[in-house]
Tab-separated table of C-alpha atoms in Angstrom:
chain	number	residue	atom	x	y	z
O	1	MET	CA	-38.477	12.224	-83.778
O	2	THR	CA	-39.823	15.661	-84.922
O	3	LYS	CA	-38.109	16.723	-87.982
O	4	GLN	CA	-35.925	20.152	-87.664
O	5	SER	CA	-34.798	22.482	-90.302
O	6	THR	CA	-33.194	25.884	-90.869
O	7	ARG	CA	-35.243	26.875	-93.930
O	8	TYR	CA	-38.945	27.264	-93.794
O	9	CYS	CA	-41.575	28.767	-96.149
O	10	PHE	CA	-44.700	30.249	-94.764
O	11	THR	CA	-48.286	31.603	-95.501
O	12	LEU	CA	-50.237	33.752	-93.137
O	13	ASN	CA	-53.738	34.513	-93.975
O	14	ASN	CA	-55.775	37.520	-92.770
O	15	TYR	CA	-52.693	38.999	-91.222
O	16	THR	CA	-52.707	41.897	-88.854
O	17	ASP	CA	-50.290	44.661	-87.939
O	18	ASN	CA	-49.375	42.623	-84.970
O	19	ASP	CA	-48.444	39.649	-87.066
O	20	ILE	CA	-45.923	41.533	-88.879
O	21	GLU	CA	-44.327	42.915	-85.375
O	22	LEU	CA	-44.015	39.246	-84.331
O	23	LEU	CA	-42.267	38.436	-87.673
O	24	ARG	CA	-39.993	41.390	-87.215
O	25	ASP	CA	-39.102	40.196	-83.469
O	26	PHE	CA	-38.804	36.681	-84.832
O	27	TYR	CA	-36.151	37.712	-87.307
O	28	ALA	CA	-34.153	39.582	-84.765
O	29	ASN	CA	-33.974	36.743	-82.314
O	30	TYR	CA	-33.944	33.532	-84.568
O	31	CYS	CA	-33.151	34.289	-88.248
O	32	LYS	CA	-30.319	34.917	-90.619
O	33	TYR	CA	-32.745	36.088	-93.337
O	34	LEU	CA	-36.299	36.711	-93.600
O	35	VAL	CA	-38.690	37.898	-96.293
O	36	TYR	CA	-42.400	38.204	-96.752
O	37	GLY	CA	-44.599	39.658	-99.468
O	38	LYS	CA	-48.215	41.033	-99.131
O	39	GLU	CA	-50.477	39.072	-101.656
O	40	VAL	CA	-54.142	38.664	-102.236
O	41	GLY	CA	-55.224	35.090	-103.385
O	42	GLU	CA	-57.526	34.077	-106.122
O	43	GLN	CA	-60.332	33.797	-103.586
O	44	GLY	CA	-59.619	37.421	-102.468
O	45	THR	CA	-57.907	36.435	-99.141
O	46	PRO	CA	-55.088	38.661	-98.099
O	47	HIS	CA	-51.977	36.728	-96.875
O	48	LEU	CA	-48.299	37.047	-96.233
O	49	GLN	CA	-46.142	34.790	-98.363
O	50	GLY	CA	-42.678	34.547	-96.727
O	51	PHE	CA	-39.458	32.653	-96.229
O	52	PHE	CA	-36.783	32.512	-93.534
O	53	THR	CA	-33.589	30.781	-92.633
O	54	LEU	CA	-32.617	30.292	-88.961
O	55	LYS	CA	-29.459	30.525	-86.938
O	56	THR	CA	-30.063	26.886	-85.683
O	57	LYS	CA	-32.396	24.257	-86.517
O	58	LEU	CA	-35.752	24.318	-85.166
O	59	SER	CA	-38.919	22.039	-85.434
O	60	MET	CA	-42.185	23.314	-86.754
O	61	PRO	CA	-43.601	23.302	-83.128
O	62	ALA	CA	-40.637	25.158	-81.830
O	63	VAL	CA	-40.901	27.781	-84.545
O	64	HIS	CA	-44.609	28.345	-83.675
O	65	LYS	CA	-43.588	28.798	-80.161
O	66	ALA	CA	-40.882	31.240	-81.054
O	67	LEU	CA	-43.324	33.088	-83.224
O	68	GLY	CA	-45.965	33.341	-80.439
O	69	THR	CA	-48.678	32.091	-82.859
O	70	LYS	CA	-49.786	28.947	-84.469
O	71	SER	CA	-51.860	30.489	-87.119
O	72	ILE	CA	-48.961	30.670	-89.573
O	73	ALA	CA	-48.719	27.569	-92.036
O	74	LEU	CA	-45.280	26.435	-92.132
O	75	LEU	CA	-43.375	24.246	-94.840
O	76	VAL	CA	-39.856	22.980	-94.904
O	77	ALA	CA	-38.267	24.737	-97.919
O	78	SER	CA	-37.312	22.210	-100.539
O	79	GLY	CA	-35.692	24.405	-103.221
O	80	THR	CA	-32.907	26.725	-102.867
O	81	SER	CA	-33.089	29.966	-100.624
O	82	PHE	CA	-32.888	32.008	-103.703
O	83	GLN	CA	-35.742	30.280	-105.338
O	84	ALA	CA	-37.849	30.647	-102.265
O	85	ALA	CA	-36.963	34.279	-101.726
O	86	THR	CA	-37.758	35.289	-105.345
O	87	TYR	CA	-41.105	33.440	-104.966
O	88	CYS	CA	-41.994	35.666	-102.102
O	89	LYS	CA	-40.954	38.689	-103.949
O	90	LYS	CA	-42.933	38.084	-107.080
O	91	GLY	CA	-45.569	40.818	-106.380
O	92	GLN	CA	-48.391	40.920	-108.696
O	93	GLN	CA	-46.690	38.534	-111.345
O	94	THR	CA	-49.333	36.043	-112.597
O	95	LYS	CA	-49.096	32.438	-111.495
O	96	GLU	CA	-48.735	31.635	-115.164
O	97	GLU	CA	-45.823	33.886	-115.635
O	98	TRP	CA	-44.145	32.625	-112.594
O	99	ASN	CA	-44.470	28.941	-113.351
O	100	SER	CA	-42.968	29.472	-116.899
O	101	LEU	CA	-40.313	32.493	-116.377
O	102	LYS	CA	-39.979	32.334	-112.677
O	103	ASP	CA	-37.951	35.747	-111.608
O	104	SER	CA	-37.052	36.274	-115.380
O	105	GLY	CA	-40.734	37.308	-116.206
O	106	PRO	CA	-41.271	40.904	-117.134
O	107	ASN	CA	-43.729	41.257	-114.327
O	108	HIS	CA	-41.884	39.768	-111.537
O	109	GLY	CA	-41.898	42.097	-108.466
O	110	LEU	CA	-44.589	44.306	-109.864
O	111	ASN	CA	-45.925	46.261	-107.028
O	112	PHE	CA	-44.189	44.171	-104.518
O	113	LYS	CA	-45.220	45.116	-101.026
O	114	GLY	CA	-43.300	43.585	-98.050
O	115	GLU	CA	-40.124	43.451	-96.229
O	116	GLU	CA	-36.626	41.587	-96.561
O	117	PHE	CA	-34.249	41.284	-93.638
O	118	GLY	CA	-30.630	40.041	-93.905
O	119	SER	CA	-28.935	38.525	-96.897
O	120	ILE	CA	-29.967	35.422	-98.985
O	121	PRO	CA	-27.179	32.717	-98.565
O	122	SER	CA	-25.055	32.959	-101.634
O	123	PRO	CA	-25.135	30.097	-103.969
O	124	GLY	CA	-22.094	27.902	-103.947
O	125	LYS	CA	-20.699	24.263	-103.448
O	126	ARG	CA	-20.914	24.426	-99.749
O	127	VAL	CA	-24.090	26.208	-99.266
O	128	ASP	CA	-25.636	23.594	-101.868
O	129	LEU	CA	-24.059	20.683	-100.145
O	130	ASP	CA	-25.510	21.764	-96.858
O	131	LEU	CA	-28.880	22.002	-98.317
O	132	LEU	CA	-28.660	18.621	-99.656
O	133	CYS	CA	-27.360	17.070	-96.404
O	134	GLU	CA	-30.237	18.842	-94.615
O	135	ALA	CA	-32.845	17.267	-96.963
O	136	VAL	CA	-31.379	13.813	-96.429
O	137	GLU	CA	-31.510	14.595	-92.585
O	138	GLU	CA	-35.026	15.432	-92.897
O	139	GLY	CA	-35.883	12.162	-94.342
O	140	LYS	CA	-36.168	12.841	-98.048
O	141	SER	CA	-35.512	10.183	-100.588
O	142	LEU	CA	-32.309	10.361	-102.583
O	143	LEU	CA	-34.350	10.985	-105.790
O	144	GLU	CA	-35.933	13.903	-104.055
O	145	VAL	CA	-32.548	15.173	-102.959
O	146	SER	CA	-31.157	14.796	-106.331
O	147	LYS	CA	-33.863	17.216	-107.809
O	148	ILE	CA	-32.959	20.091	-105.374
O	149	HIS	CA	-29.538	20.690	-107.041
O	150	PRO	CA	-28.602	17.976	-109.595
O	151	ALA	CA	-24.955	19.097	-110.200
O	152	SER	CA	-24.122	18.954	-106.314
O	153	TYR	CA	-25.738	15.605	-105.956
O	154	VAL	CA	-23.796	14.072	-108.863
O	155	ARG	CA	-20.536	15.195	-107.127
O	156	ASN	CA	-21.392	14.036	-103.625
O	157	TYR	CA	-23.887	11.181	-104.229
O	158	ARG	CA	-21.734	8.529	-102.573
O	159	GLY	CA	-21.370	10.916	-99.348
O	160	LEU	CA	-25.173	11.556	-99.335
O	161	ALA	CA	-25.973	7.789	-99.758
O	162	ASN	CA	-23.792	7.294	-96.665
O	163	LEU	CA	-25.438	10.009	-94.753
O	164	GLN	CA	-28.879	8.470	-95.576
O	165	ALA	CA	-27.640	5.163	-94.380
O	166	LEU	CA	-26.466	6.589	-91.005
O	167	ASN	CA	-29.711	8.239	-90.618
O	168	THR	CA	-31.989	5.369	-91.371
O	169	LYS	CA	-33.563	3.917	-88.200
O	170	PRO	CA	-33.129	0.256	-87.862
O	171	TYR	CA	-36.194	-2.000	-88.724
O	172	GLU	CA	-38.432	-2.632	-85.797
O	173	HIS	CA	-41.528	-4.696	-85.405
O	174	GLU	CA	-43.482	-5.957	-82.212
O	175	THR	CA	-43.785	-9.604	-83.257
O	176	VAL	CA	-41.433	-12.113	-84.766
O	177	ARG	CA	-42.407	-12.791	-88.334
O	178	GLY	CA	-40.545	-16.008	-88.924
O	179	VAL	CA	-37.802	-18.309	-86.989
O	180	TYR	CA	-35.580	-20.396	-89.215
O	181	TYR	CA	-33.663	-23.507	-88.314
O	182	TRP	CA	-31.178	-25.288	-90.137
O	183	GLY	CA	-30.505	-28.859	-89.159
O	184	LEU	CA	-31.989	-32.302	-88.532
O	185	LEU	CA	-35.836	-32.393	-87.944
O	186	VAL	CA	-35.313	-34.547	-84.868
O	187	GLN	CA	-33.233	-31.924	-83.393
O	188	VAL	CA	-35.567	-29.026	-84.242
O	189	ASN	CA	-38.839	-30.672	-82.791
O	190	PRO	CA	-37.913	-30.573	-79.158
O	191	ILE	CA	-37.412	-26.856	-79.873
O	192	GLN	CA	-40.416	-26.168	-81.608
O	193	PRO	CA	-42.884	-28.699	-82.329
O	194	ALA	CA	-44.943	-26.696	-84.765
O	195	VAL	CA	-42.203	-26.555	-87.456
O	196	TYR	CA	-43.033	-27.644	-90.859
O	197	VAL	CA	-40.643	-28.356	-93.790
O	198	LEU	CA	-39.996	-25.224	-95.873
O	199	ASN	CA	-38.983	-27.217	-98.961
O	200	HIS	CA	-40.679	-30.616	-99.364
O	201	TYR	CA	-38.283	-31.736	-102.123
O	202	THR	CA	-35.486	-31.436	-99.599
O	203	LEU	CA	-36.903	-33.876	-97.037
O	204	ASN	CA	-38.352	-37.153	-98.460
O	205	PRO	CA	-38.333	-39.778	-95.702
O	206	LYS	CA	-39.228	-42.553	-98.318
O	207	ALA	CA	-36.574	-41.707	-100.753
O	208	ASN	CA	-33.880	-41.586	-98.171
O	209	GLY	CA	-34.813	-44.809	-96.318
O	210	GLY	CA	-36.813	-43.065	-93.568
O	211	MET	CA	-33.679	-41.022	-92.614
O	212	ASP	CA	-33.853	-37.183	-91.476
O	213	MET	CA	-31.707	-34.969	-93.794
O	214	PRO	CA	-30.560	-31.582	-93.163
O	215	VAL	CA	-33.317	-28.963	-94.127
O	216	ASN	CA	-34.586	-25.616	-93.779
O	217	HIS	CA	-37.424	-25.376	-91.313
O	218	THR	CA	-39.628	-22.348	-89.977
O	219	SER	CA	-42.241	-21.669	-87.405
O	220	SER	CA	-44.686	-18.986	-88.283
């Protein structure tokens, strides 16, 4: 099943004015919030660095279809909406400053060029918990989920663990790996002649006067 989400980060290299119009239309029809910043990478490639939250969950193929282009690189957002948005609005702030100080850096937003539509979802228990639940439903491990918002995870870890259990698919395999029998060997042989003793210390015909004893048997 294709994963769905309401929160995506995106990168669009060598964008055109038409690409920007597509983003504006996409926001109007599908999004609660969208932001992008115009940046130039270390190799000199102009690109848009953006983030959006959707009105309803969509898969990546569905987002590409809604945007009308497959050239945009999508990634399900793993942090909070605020973190993703401030990253897109960093402007010409250096990577080193962002990594160490984030939006508290003196150059955050320097010469920012881009657009922002809507409002960033306000932080709070409900929003944080929704974010963690969505991460669980996307298949992230509880360790990964705990790093998104530790405080909310600690308060709600039992419920998140239950949600993960409900979303875990039953184990499936095409071939049977083992069939186990419990009972007398003489009763098992007619069912499966190829059985062998699982524990040779349990069945010892010489020590027991040649009598079959209750043992575990298996077929491979």
